[in-house]
Coordinates of C-alpha atoms in Angstrom, one line a residue:
Chain A
X482 CA -46.4 -6.7 -15.1
X483 CA -45.1 -4.0 -12.9
X484 CA -45.6 -0.4 -13.7
X485 CA -42.5 1.3 -15.0
X486 CA -41.4 3.9 -12.5
X487 CA -38.7 4.8 -10.0
X488 CA -40.4 4.0 -6.7
X489 CA -39.1 5.1 -3.4
X490 CA -41.0 3.6 -0.4
X491 CA -40.6 4.5 3.2
X492 CA -36.8 5.1 2.8
X493 CA -34.8 5.4 6.0
X494 CA -31.1 6.2 5.7
X495 CA -28.3 6.7 8.1
X496 CA -25.0 8.3 7.5
X497 CA -21.9 6.4 8.7
X498 CA -19.8 8.7 10.8
X499 CA -16.9 8.1 13.2
X500 CA -19.3 8.4 16.1
X501 CA -21.8 5.9 14.7
X502 CA -24.9 6.0 12.5
X503 CA -26.9 9.1 12.3
X504 CA -30.4 8.9 10.9
X505 CA -30.9 11.4 8.0
X506 CA -33.8 10.2 6.0
X507 CA -36.9 9.4 8.0
X508 CA -39.3 7.8 5.6
X509 CA -39.3 9.1 2.1
X510 CA -42.0 8.2 -0.4
X511 CA -41.7 9.3 -4.0
X512 CA -42.8 7.8 -7.4
X513 CA -41.3 9.1 -10.6
X514 CA -42.9 7.8 -13.8
X515 CA -41.3 7.9 -17.2
X516 CA -41.9 11.3 -18.8
X517 CA -42.3 13.1 -15.4
X518 CA -40.1 15.9 -14.0
X519 CA -40.0 16.0 -10.2
X520 CA -38.2 18.8 -8.3
X521 CA -37.2 18.3 -4.7
X522 CA -36.6 21.6 -2.8
X523 CA -35.5 22.1 0.7
X524 CA -33.2 24.0 3.0
X525 CA -29.5 23.1 3.7
X526 CA -29.1 19.9 5.7
X527 CA -32.6 18.6 5.0
X528 CA -31.2 15.4 3.5
X529 CA -31.7 16.1 -0.2
X530 CA -28.2 15.0 -1.2
X531 CA -28.4 12.0 1.1
X532 CA -31.5 10.9 -0.8
X533 CA -29.6 11.2 -4.1
X534 CA -26.4 9.4 -2.9
X535 CA -28.2 6.6 -1.0
X536 CA -30.3 5.8 -4.1
X537 CA -27.1 5.6 -6.1
X538 CA -25.4 3.4 -3.5
X539 CA -22.7 5.5 -1.9
X540 CA -21.0 3.5 0.7
X541 CA -21.1 6.3 3.3
X542 CA -24.9 5.8 3.6
X543 CA -26.8 2.9 5.0
X544 CA -30.3 2.2 4.0
X545 CA -31.8 1.0 7.2
X546 CA -35.3 0.3 5.9
X547 CA -37.5 0.9 2.9
X548 CA -37.1 0.2 -0.8
X549 CA -36.1 1.8 -4.1
X550 CA -37.4 0.0 -7.1
X551 CA -36.5 0.9 -10.7
X552 CA -39.0 -0.6 -13.1
X553 CA -39.6 -3.3 -10.6
X554 CA -35.9 -4.0 -9.9
X555 CA -35.0 -3.5 -6.2
X556 CA -31.9 -1.3 -6.1
X557 CA -31.3 -1.7 -2.3
X558 CA -28.5 -4.2 -2.0
X559 CA -27.2 -3.8 -5.5
X560 CA -23.7 -2.5 -6.1
X561 CA -23.2 1.0 -7.4
X562 CA -22.5 -0.1 -11.0
X563 CA -25.5 -2.6 -11.0
X564 CA -27.8 0.3 -10.1
X565 CA -26.5 2.3 -13.0
X566 CA -27.0 -0.8 -15.3
X567 CA -30.6 -1.0 -14.1
X568 CA -31.0 2.5 -15.6
X569 CA -30.1 5.0 -12.8
X570 CA -27.9 8.1 -13.3
X571 CA -26.7 10.5 -10.7
X572 CA -25.4 13.9 -11.7
X573 CA -23.2 14.9 -8.8
X574 CA -23.1 18.2 -6.9
X575 CA -19.3 17.9 -6.8
X576 CA -18.1 15.8 -9.7
X577 CA -14.9 14.0 -9.0
X578 CA -11.6 14.5 -10.8
X579 CA -10.0 11.4 -12.3
X580 CA -6.5 12.2 -13.3
X581 CA -5.1 10.6 -16.4
X582 CA -8.5 9.2 -17.6
X583 CA -9.8 11.2 -20.6
X584 CA -13.4 12.2 -20.9
X585 CA -13.6 10.2 -24.1
X586 CA -12.2 7.1 -22.5
X587 CA -14.4 7.5 -19.5
X588 CA -17.6 7.9 -21.6
X589 CA -16.6 4.9 -23.8
X590 CA -15.9 2.7 -20.9
X591 CA -19.2 3.7 -19.2
X592 CA -21.2 3.2 -22.4
X593 CA -19.5 -0.2 -23.0
X594 CA -20.3 -1.3 -19.4
X595 CA -24.0 -0.1 -19.7
X596 CA -24.6 -1.7 -23.1
X597 CA -22.6 -4.8 -22.5
X598 CA -20.7 -4.2 -25.7
X599 CA -18.5 -1.4 -27.0
X600 CA -20.2 1.2 -29.2
X601 CA -19.1 1.0 -32.8
X602 CA -15.9 3.0 -33.3
X603 CA -17.5 4.5 -36.4
X604 CA -19.4 7.5 -35.3
X605 CA -18.3 7.4 -31.7
X606 CA -16.0 10.4 -31.8
X607 CA -18.8 12.5 -33.4
X608 CA -21.3 11.3 -30.8
X609 CA -19.0 12.6 -28.1
X610 CA -18.1 15.8 -29.9
X611 CA -21.8 16.5 -30.6
X612 CA -22.7 16.1 -26.9
X613 CA -19.8 18.4 -26.0
X614 CA -20.9 21.0 -28.6
X615 CA -24.4 20.9 -27.3
X616 CA -23.1 21.8 -23.8
X617 CA -20.8 24.5 -25.4
X618 CA -17.7 22.6 -24.5
X619 CA -14.8 22.6 -26.9
X620 CA -13.8 19.3 -28.6
X621 CA -10.5 19.4 -26.7
X622 CA -12.5 18.4 -23.6
X623 CA -12.7 14.9 -25.0
X624 CA -9.0 14.5 -24.5
X625 CA -8.8 16.1 -21.1
X626 CA -8.7 14.2 -17.8
X627 CA -12.2 13.9 -16.3
X628 CA -13.0 17.1 -14.4
X629 CA -9.3 17.8 -13.8
X630 CA -8.8 21.6 -14.0
X631 CA -12.4 22.1 -15.1
X632 CA -14.2 25.2 -13.7
X633 CA -17.3 24.6 -11.5
X634 CA -19.5 25.3 -14.5
X635 CA -17.5 23.0 -16.8
X636 CA -17.9 20.2 -14.3
X637 CA -21.6 20.6 -14.3
X638 CA -21.8 20.7 -18.0
X639 CA -19.7 17.6 -18.2
X640 CA -22.3 15.8 -16.0
X641 CA -25.0 16.7 -18.6
X642 CA -22.7 15.5 -21.4
X643 CA -22.7 12.2 -19.7
X644 CA -26.5 12.3 -19.2
X645 CA -26.8 12.9 -23.0
X646 CA -24.4 10.1 -24.1
X647 CA -25.5 7.5 -21.5
X648 CA -29.2 8.4 -21.7
X649 CA -30.4 6.5 -18.6
X650 CA -34.0 5.7 -17.9
X651 CA -34.0 7.8 -14.7
X652 CA -31.7 10.6 -13.8
X653 CA -31.2 12.2 -10.4
X654 CA -29.6 15.7 -10.6
X655 CA -28.1 16.8 -7.3
X656 CA -27.9 20.6 -7.3
X657 CA -26.7 20.7 -10.8
X658 CA -27.7 24.3 -10.9
X659 CA -25.6 25.5 -8.0
X660 CA -22.5 27.5 -8.9
X661 CA -23.7 28.2 -12.4
X662 CA -23.7 31.7 -13.9
X663 CA -26.8 32.7 -15.9
X664 CA -25.4 31.5 -19.3
X665 CA -24.3 28.2 -18.0
X666 CA -27.6 27.7 -16.2
X667 CA -29.4 28.2 -19.6
X668 CA -27.0 25.7 -21.4
X669 CA -27.4 23.1 -18.7
X670 CA -31.2 23.5 -18.6
X671 CA -31.4 23.1 -22.3
X672 CA -29.4 19.9 -21.9
X673 CA -31.8 18.6 -19.2
X674 CA -34.8 19.5 -21.4
X675 CA -33.4 17.6 -24.4
X676 CA -33.2 14.6 -22.1
X677 CA -36.8 14.9 -20.8
X678 CA -38.2 15.9 -24.2
X679 CA -37.7 12.3 -25.2
X680 CA -40.9 11.8 -23.3
X681 CA -40.1 8.4 -21.6
X682 CA -37.4 9.4 -19.1
X683 CA -37.9 10.2 -15.5
X684 CA -36.1 13.1 -13.8
X685 CA -35.6 14.0 -10.2
X686 CA -34.1 17.4 -9.9
X687 CA -32.7 18.4 -6.5
X688 CA -32.2 22.1 -5.9
X689 CA -32.1 24.9 -3.4
X690 CA -33.3 27.6 -5.7
X691 CA -36.4 28.1 -7.9
X692 CA -34.2 29.8 -10.5
X693 CA -33.6 26.6 -12.5
X694 CA -37.3 25.9 -12.5
X695 CA -37.8 28.8 -14.8
X696 CA -36.0 26.8 -17.5
X697 CA -36.8 23.2 -16.5
X698 CA -40.5 22.9 -15.8
X699 CA -41.4 20.4 -13.1
X700 CA -44.6 18.4 -13.1
X701 CA -44.3 17.9 -9.4
X702 CA -42.6 19.8 -6.6
X703 CA -41.8 18.3 -3.3
X704 CA -40.7 20.2 -0.3
X705 CA -38.1 18.3 1.7
X706 CA -37.5 19.1 5.4
X707 CA -35.7 17.1 8.1
X708 CA -35.4 13.9 6.1
X709 CA -38.9 13.6 4.6
X710 CA -41.3 15.2 2.1
X711 CA -43.4 17.6 4.0
X712 CA -45.5 18.9 1.1
X713 CA -46.1 18.0 -2.5
X714 CA -47.8 20.0 -5.2
X715 CA -47.5 21.3 -8.7
X716 CA -45.3 24.0 -10.2
X717 CA -47.2 26.6 -8.2
X718 CA -45.7 25.3 -5.0
X719 CA -42.3 26.4 -6.2
X720 CA -43.6 29.8 -6.9
X721 CA -45.0 30.1 -3.3
X722 CA -41.6 28.9 -2.0
X723 CA -40.0 31.8 -3.8
X724 CA -42.1 34.2 -1.7
X725 CA -42.2 32.5 1.7
X726 CA -39.1 30.3 1.8
X727 CA -39.0 27.3 4.0
X728 CA -39.8 29.2 7.2
X729 CA -43.2 27.8 7.8
X730 CA -42.0 24.2 7.9
X731 CA -38.9 24.9 9.9
X732 CA -40.7 26.9 12.6
X733 CA -43.4 24.1 12.8
X734 CA -40.7 21.7 13.9
X735 CA -40.8 20.8 17.6
Chain B
X345 CA 28.6 12.6 10.1
X346 CA 29.1 14.9 7.1
X347 CA 30.9 13.3 4.2
X348 CA 33.0 15.4 1.9
X349 CA 32.3 15.2 -1.8
X350 CA 34.4 17.5 -3.9
X351 CA 34.8 21.2 -4.9
X352 CA 34.6 22.3 -1.3
X353 CA 31.0 21.2 -1.0
X354 CA 29.9 19.0 1.9
X355 CA 26.9 16.9 1.2
X356 CA 25.2 15.4 4.2
X357 CA 23.4 12.9 2.1
X358 CA 26.0 11.1 -0.1
X359 CA 28.9 8.9 0.8
X360 CA 32.1 9.5 -1.1
X361 CA 32.4 7.2 -4.0
X362 CA 35.3 4.8 -4.3
X363 CA 36.3 2.0 -6.6
X364 CA 37.9 0.1 -3.7
X365 CA 35.5 -2.5 -2.2
X366 CA 37.3 -2.2 1.1
X367 CA 36.3 1.5 1.3
X368 CA 32.6 0.4 1.5
X369 CA 32.0 -1.2 4.8
X370 CA 29.6 -4.2 5.0
X371 CA 26.2 -2.5 5.5
X372 CA 24.5 -3.1 8.8
X373 CA 21.2 -1.4 7.9
X374 CA 21.9 1.5 10.2
X375 CA 23.7 3.6 7.5
X376 CA 21.6 6.4 6.0
X377 CA 21.8 4.9 2.5
X378 CA 20.8 1.4 3.7
X379 CA 18.3 2.2 6.4
X380 CA 15.3 1.2 4.3
X381 CA 16.8 -1.9 2.8
X382 CA 16.5 -5.4 4.3
X383 CA 20.3 -5.9 4.2
X384 CA 20.1 -9.1 6.1
X385 CA 18.6 -10.7 3.0
X386 CA 21.6 -9.4 1.0
X387 CA 24.7 -10.6 2.8
X388 CA 25.9 -12.7 -0.1
X389 CA 25.4 -9.7 -2.4
X390 CA 28.1 -7.8 -0.4
X391 CA 30.7 -10.6 -0.4
X392 CA 33.5 -9.8 -2.9
X393 CA 34.7 -13.4 -2.8
X394 CA 31.6 -14.9 -4.2
X395 CA 32.1 -16.3 -7.7
X396 CA 29.8 -14.3 -10.0
X397 CA 28.8 -15.0 -13.5
X398 CA 27.9 -12.6 -16.3
X399 CA 24.5 -12.0 -17.8
X400 CA 25.3 -11.5 -21.4
X401 CA 22.8 -9.1 -23.0
X402 CA 21.1 -10.2 -26.2
X403 CA 21.3 -7.1 -28.4
X404 CA 18.7 -6.2 -31.0
X405 CA 18.7 -3.3 -33.4
X406 CA 22.4 -3.4 -34.0
X407 CA 22.9 -1.0 -36.8
X408 CA 24.7 2.2 -36.0
X409 CA 26.2 0.9 -32.8
X410 CA 29.5 -0.7 -31.8
X411 CA 29.7 -3.4 -29.1
X412 CA 32.9 -4.1 -27.3
X413 CA 34.4 -4.9 -23.9
X414 CA 36.4 -2.8 -21.5
X415 CA 38.9 -4.0 -18.9
X416 CA 39.1 -2.4 -15.5
X417 CA 40.7 1.0 -15.9
X418 CA 40.2 1.1 -19.7
X419 CA 38.4 4.3 -20.7
X420 CA 35.8 5.4 -20.9
X421 CA 35.0 2.9 -18.2
X422 CA 35.3 4.8 -14.9
X423 CA 34.9 8.2 -16.5
X424 CA 31.4 8.7 -15.0
X425 CA 30.9 6.0 -12.4
X426 CA 32.5 5.9 -9.0
X427 CA 30.8 3.3 -6.9
X428 CA 28.7 4.8 -4.0
X429 CA 28.1 1.5 -2.2
X430 CA 29.6 -1.9 -1.7
X431 CA 27.5 -3.8 -4.2
X432 CA 28.2 -1.2 -6.9
X433 CA 31.9 -1.5 -6.1
X434 CA 31.8 -5.2 -6.6
X435 CA 30.2 -4.9 -10.0
X436 CA 32.6 -2.1 -10.9
X437 CA 35.4 -4.6 -10.4
X438 CA 34.3 -7.2 -12.9
X439 CA 37.1 -8.1 -15.3
X440 CA 35.3 -7.2 -18.5
X441 CA 32.6 -4.7 -18.9
X442 CA 30.1 -4.6 -21.8
X443 CA 30.6 -1.5 -23.9
X444 CA 27.9 0.0 -26.1
X445 CA 29.2 2.9 -28.3
X446 CA 26.8 5.1 -30.2
X447 CA 28.3 7.5 -32.6
X448 CA 25.5 8.5 -34.9
X449 CA 21.8 9.1 -34.9
X450 CA 20.2 5.7 -34.3
X451 CA 16.4 5.8 -34.9
X452 CA 15.2 2.4 -33.7
X453 CA 15.5 1.6 -30.0
X454 CA 18.5 -0.5 -29.2
X455 CA 17.2 -3.5 -27.2
X456 CA 19.3 -5.3 -24.6
X457 CA 17.6 -8.3 -23.2
X458 CA 19.2 -9.5 -20.0
X459 CA 17.9 -12.7 -18.6
X460 CA 18.8 -14.4 -15.4
X461 CA 18.9 -18.2 -15.2
X462 CA 18.7 -18.9 -11.4
X463 CA 19.1 -17.4 -8.0
X464 CA 21.8 -19.9 -7.2
X465 CA 24.1 -18.3 -9.8
X466 CA 25.0 -14.8 -8.6
X467 CA 25.9 -12.4 -11.3
X468 CA 27.6 -9.0 -11.6
X469 CA 27.9 -6.8 -14.6
X470 CA 29.2 -3.4 -15.5
X471 CA 27.7 -1.9 -18.7
X472 CA 29.2 1.2 -20.3
X473 CA 27.0 3.2 -22.7
X474 CA 28.8 6.0 -24.5
X475 CA 26.9 8.4 -26.7
X476 CA 29.4 10.4 -28.8
X477 CA 28.8 14.1 -29.3
X478 CA 25.8 14.9 -31.5
X479 CA 24.7 11.3 -31.6
X480 CA 21.2 10.2 -30.6
X481 CA 19.7 6.9 -29.5
X482 CA 17.3 5.1 -27.2
X483 CA 18.6 2.1 -25.3
X484 CA 16.2 -0.3 -23.6
X485 CA 17.5 -2.7 -20.9
X486 CA 15.0 -5.4 -20.2
X487 CA 15.7 -7.6 -17.2
X488 CA 13.8 -10.9 -16.8
X489 CA 14.2 -14.3 -15.2
X490 CA 15.7 -15.4 -11.9
X491 CA 18.8 -13.8 -10.6
X492 CA 20.8 -12.4 -7.7
X493 CA 22.3 -9.6 -9.8
X494 CA 24.4 -6.6 -9.4
X495 CA 24.3 -4.4 -12.5
X496 CA 26.0 -1.1 -12.9
X497 CA 25.2 1.1 -15.9
X498 CA 27.7 3.8 -16.6
X499 CA 26.5 6.4 -19.2
X500 CA 28.6 9.0 -20.9
X501 CA 26.5 11.5 -22.8
X502 CA 28.7 13.5 -25.2
X503 CA 28.2 17.1 -26.0
X504 CA 24.8 17.9 -27.6
X505 CA 24.0 14.2 -27.7
X506 CA 20.4 12.9 -27.1
X507 CA 20.2 9.7 -25.2
X508 CA 17.4 7.8 -23.6
X509 CA 18.2 4.9 -21.3
X510 CA 15.2 2.7 -20.3
X511 CA 15.7 0.1 -17.6
X512 CA 12.8 -2.4 -17.2
X513 CA 13.0 -4.6 -14.2
X514 CA 10.5 -7.4 -15.0
X515 CA 12.3 -10.1 -13.0
X516 CA 10.6 -13.2 -11.8
X517 CA 10.1 -13.6 -8.1
X518 CA 12.3 -14.1 -6.1
X519 CA 15.0 -12.2 -8.0
X520 CA 17.3 -9.6 -6.4
X521 CA 18.7 -6.7 -8.3
X522 CA 21.1 -4.1 -7.0
X523 CA 22.9 -1.5 -9.1
X524 CA 24.1 2.0 -9.7
X525 CA 23.2 3.9 -12.8
X526 CA 25.5 6.8 -13.2
X527 CA 25.4 9.4 -16.0
X528 CA 27.8 12.1 -16.9
X529 CA 26.0 14.7 -19.0
X530 CA 27.8 16.7 -21.6
X531 CA 27.2 20.3 -22.4
X532 CA 24.0 20.9 -24.4
X533 CA 23.1 17.3 -24.3
X534 CA 19.7 15.8 -23.4
X535 CA 19.6 12.7 -21.2
X536 CA 16.5 10.8 -20.3
X537 CA 16.7 7.9 -17.8
X538 CA 13.5 5.9 -17.3
X539 CA 13.1 3.1 -14.8
X540 CA 10.2 0.7 -14.8
X541 CA 10.3 -1.7 -11.8
X542 CA 7.7 -4.4 -11.7
X543 CA 9.3 -7.8 -10.8
X544 CA 11.7 -9.4 -8.4
X545 CA 11.6 -9.7 -4.7
X546 CA 14.0 -6.8 -4.2
X547 CA 15.1 -4.1 -6.6
X548 CA 17.4 -1.3 -5.4
X549 CA 18.7 1.1 -8.0
X550 CA 20.8 4.2 -7.3
X551 CA 20.3 6.5 -10.3
X552 CA 22.7 9.4 -10.4
X553 CA 23.6 12.2 -12.8
X554 CA 26.2 14.8 -12.8
X555 CA 27.4 17.3 -15.4
X556 CA 30.6 17.4 -17.4
X557 CA 30.3 21.1 -18.2
X558 CA 28.0 24.1 -18.6
X559 CA 24.5 23.2 -19.5
X560 CA 22.9 19.9 -20.3
X561 CA 19.5 18.5 -19.4
X562 CA 18.6 15.4 -17.4
X563 CA 15.1 14.0 -17.2
X564 CA 14.7 11.0 -14.8
X565 CA 11.4 9.3 -14.9
X566 CA 10.2 6.2 -13.1
X567 CA 7.2 4.0 -12.5
X568 CA 7.0 1.1 -10.1
X569 CA 4.3 -1.3 -9.0
X570 CA 5.0 -3.2 -5.7
X571 CA 3.0 -6.2 -4.6
X572 CA 3.0 -8.6 -1.6
X573 CA 6.6 -9.0 -0.3
X574 CA 8.3 -6.9 -2.9
X575 CA 10.8 -4.2 -2.0
X576 CA 11.3 -1.7 -4.8
X577 CA 13.8 1.0 -4.0
X578 CA 14.9 3.9 -6.2
X579 CA 17.5 6.4 -4.9
X580 CA 18.2 9.4 -7.1
X581 CA 21.0 11.8 -6.9
X582 CA 21.4 14.8 -9.1
X583 CA 24.7 16.6 -8.6
X584 CA 24.5 20.1 -10.1
X585 CA 28.2 20.6 -10.2
X586 CA 28.3 23.0 -13.2
X587 CA 26.3 26.1 -14.2
X588 CA 23.0 26.2 -16.1
X589 CA 22.1 22.5 -16.0
X590 CA 18.5 21.4 -15.9
X591 CA 17.2 18.3 -14.1
X592 CA 13.6 17.0 -13.7
X593 CA 12.9 13.9 -11.7
X594 CA 9.4 12.4 -11.7
X595 CA 8.6 9.0 -10.2
X596 CA 5.2 7.4 -9.6
X597 CA 4.5 4.1 -7.9
X598 CA 1.5 2.0 -6.9
X599 CA 1.4 -0.6 -4.1
X600 CA -0.9 -3.4 -3.2
X601 CA -1.1 -6.2 -0.7
X602 CA 0.7 -7.0 2.5
X603 CA 4.3 -6.2 3.0
X604 CA 4.7 -4.5 -0.3
X605 CA 7.2 -1.7 0.1
X606 CA 8.6 1.1 -2.0
X607 CA 11.4 3.5 -1.2
X608 CA 12.1 6.6 -3.2
X609 CA 14.9 8.9 -2.1
X610 CA 15.5 12.0 -4.3
X611 CA 18.5 14.0 -3.5
X612 CA 19.6 17.1 -5.4
X613 CA 22.7 19.0 -4.6
X614 CA 23.2 22.5 -6.0
X615 CA 26.9 23.3 -5.5
X616 CA 28.1 26.9 -5.2
X617 CA 29.3 26.9 -8.8
X618 CA 26.0 25.6 -10.2
X619 CA 24.5 29.1 -10.9
X620 CA 21.5 29.4 -13.2
X621 CA 20.4 25.8 -12.8
X622 CA 16.9 24.6 -12.7
X623 CA 15.6 21.5 -10.9
X624 CA 12.4 19.9 -9.9
X625 CA 11.8 16.5 -8.4
X626 CA 8.5 14.8 -7.6
X627 CA 7.3 11.5 -6.3
X628 CA 3.8 10.3 -6.0
X629 CA 2.6 7.0 -4.5
X630 CA -0.8 5.4 -4.8
X631 CA -1.7 2.9 -2.0
X632 CA -4.3 0.4 -3.3
X633 CA -4.8 -1.8 -0.2
X634 CA -3.9 -2.1 3.4
X635 CA -0.5 -3.5 4.4
X636 CA 1.7 -1.4 2.1
X637 CA 4.6 0.7 3.2
X638 CA 5.9 3.7 1.4
X639 CA 9.0 5.7 2.1
X640 CA 9.3 8.9 0.1
X641 CA 12.2 11.2 1.0
X642 CA 13.0 14.3 -1.1
X643 CA 16.2 16.2 -0.2
X644 CA 17.4 19.4 -1.6
X645 CA 20.7 20.9 -0.7
X646 CA 21.1 24.4 -2.0
X647 CA 24.6 26.0 -1.8
X648 CA 23.9 28.9 -4.2
X649 CA 20.7 31.0 -4.4
X650 CA 21.7 32.3 -7.9
X651 CA 19.5 29.8 -9.7
X652 CA 16.4 29.8 -11.9
X653 CA 14.5 27.5 -9.6
X654 CA 14.5 24.5 -7.4
X655 CA 11.7 22.5 -5.9
X656 CA 10.5 19.2 -4.9
X657 CA 7.4 17.3 -3.7
X658 CA 6.5 13.9 -2.5
X659 CA 3.1 12.5 -1.7
X660 CA 1.4 9.3 -0.8
X661 CA -2.3 8.8 -1.1
X662 CA -4.8 6.0 -0.7
X663 CA -7.0 4.8 -3.5
X664 CA -9.8 7.4 -3.6
X665 CA -13.2 5.9 -2.7
X666 CA -15.0 8.9 -4.2
X667 CA -13.4 8.3 -7.6
X668 CA -14.5 4.7 -7.3
X669 CA -18.1 5.7 -6.6
X670 CA -18.1 8.3 -9.4
X671 CA -16.9 5.8 -12.0
X672 CA -19.2 3.0 -10.7
X673 CA -22.2 5.3 -10.8
X674 CA -21.7 5.3 -14.5
X675 CA -22.0 1.6 -14.7
X676 CA -18.3 0.8 -14.6
X677 CA -17.5 -2.3 -12.5
X678 CA -15.2 -2.0 -9.5
X679 CA -12.4 -3.9 -11.1
X680 CA -12.6 -1.8 -14.3
X681 CA -12.8 1.4 -12.2
X682 CA -9.7 0.5 -10.3
X683 CA -7.9 -0.3 -13.5
X684 CA -8.9 3.1 -15.0
X685 CA -7.7 5.0 -11.9
X686 CA -4.3 3.1 -11.8
X687 CA -3.8 3.6 -15.5
X688 CA -4.7 7.3 -15.1
X689 CA -2.2 7.6 -12.2
X690 CA 0.7 6.3 -14.4
X691 CA -0.4 8.1 -17.5
X692 CA 1.3 11.4 -16.5
X693 CA 4.6 9.6 -16.6
X694 CA 3.9 7.2 -19.5
X695 CA 2.8 10.1 -21.8
X696 CA 6.1 11.7 -21.2
X697 CA 8.1 8.5 -21.9
X698 CA 6.5 8.4 -25.4
X699 CA 7.7 4.8 -26.0
X700 CA 4.4 2.9 -26.8
X701 CA 6.1 -0.5 -26.2
X702 CA 7.3 0.4 -22.8
X703 CA 3.9 1.8 -21.8
X704 CA 2.2 -1.3 -23.1
X705 CA 4.5 -3.6 -21.2
X706 CA 3.8 -1.8 -18.0
X707 CA 0.1 -1.5 -18.4
X708 CA -0.4 -5.2 -19.4
X709 CA 1.6 -6.3 -16.4
X710 CA -0.3 -4.0 -14.1
X711 CA -3.6 -5.3 -15.5
X712 CA -2.6 -8.8 -14.9
X713 CA -1.7 -8.1 -11.3
X714 CA -4.8 -6.1 -10.6
X715 CA -6.9 -8.9 -12.1
X716 CA -4.9 -11.5 -10.1
X717 CA -5.4 -9.6 -6.9
X718 CA -9.1 -9.4 -7.6
X719 CA -9.3 -13.2 -8.0
X720 CA -7.6 -13.7 -4.7
X721 CA -10.0 -11.4 -2.9
X722 CA -13.1 -12.9 -4.4

């Protein structure tokens, strides 16, 4: 019996550009167990988002070697939707607008796909409305086109609404805190904490700033520089980053 | 060469209408109005000596309407429609035109089912729809089957009438359908013209409106879905020839597979006397696969600046891979994600049509074709 966890082993990833393949991730190792909160911090261009998108299966990125296992299921080679069905969720830094598809329809279609059957109509509307209310979004958002005309903060809150409704085994949040004002940051953080408070969910939080870590307490902090984890520690590592920044790892590079 | 219209205006975009077939030269494909159309496939359609049959419409929802026939020159036939091309002139000359008269408020949609029975039996029809002042109705023309058909629809919208004309082209392949839909809009009236083009090898509709007096509102909406080898062409002309009219044109189309082609030409002429008018036209195209061709040409001729507003836009975009990734990252399969995006694309128009049956016809058809396409690919 395999241990339940999201296990990233020696992951190498290239981005596909017009001029060829450019290596971005250079051997990432991470293990996220149910109930754990991991934060990945690092400077711009270090490959944090590449890690998130390549795990989720974005076609722009090629996994050249390594493995990503979710509760023993190898994700590498699976289609994007199969990875989600295995239990993975990615909250995006730039959520995409889908014109003419309502939030309610999107959530219902996703829930149906993940569960293999449509959720009972009875109670579904209140499920959606409750999740919207928890993120302080008006009920009318259910009828609006996905992310269309949403403010930056509303898009991020809508990502957490999806996290709440779909309730995946493991969630990767890619800079969900960026672009949020202090009130929105608190609302989003509370949403994330409700998810992790279930106790058996794994969270990988990717961020530039320590600010969100005042609300979402990580069990582990990883410093990410130049496509790999250069240092790992507990919450105290985030605090030292606040003071020193990423300077010492950047200057250590050849 | 500039072609004179009337009222001292010179439109560069529109040939002068004429009832005489001889006034419309056999198209070569070089003419402005024919340059996107594969005219070599249509030679028989332009021959006035071809013996042509009649596609009798099966009419449902008959209460509150009068059906009749009109000979050439018998009013109101000819009050609105002057043929702008050779095919329309041939149809305008048929001995007997169908005549649908609406002189009250008719709640239920008036359904006209028009079914072709073979491509070796060319047909031509001229349908006159007259909505008397203060009447209201929705007329749905539903074309099916096999045909090489020229069908004119001449619409007279009386003062303060409210009329919706829906034309659904759901022909079997390889049907061909040419035609001119022409509406004359009465003062204070509200006219909606909706085209849904899905079937047939070639559909080419010229959808025009002009105004009978001061005021009146025209809304022209359209959706189309072109697949391998299909040519779906919609040419619109709004002639703002009176003050204070309103026109809104909005067409959306999706294309998939090799040699699918759509043409949208939207012309609006604002004549010097058309002060205080308001117009906007838009066309959006969604290209789902390689091998599609889209022509989208908005034209606006403004001969008076004393108007409320005039604008247009046309765009063609590829299927967005980021949308696909986003939807799939929530567990939605690729086929379902494509279906959602295409439905969403058309929703902006379908929500405005507010005819659930029409929306359902379109979406069911599109679902079938998206699914069929998926089967071929896999």
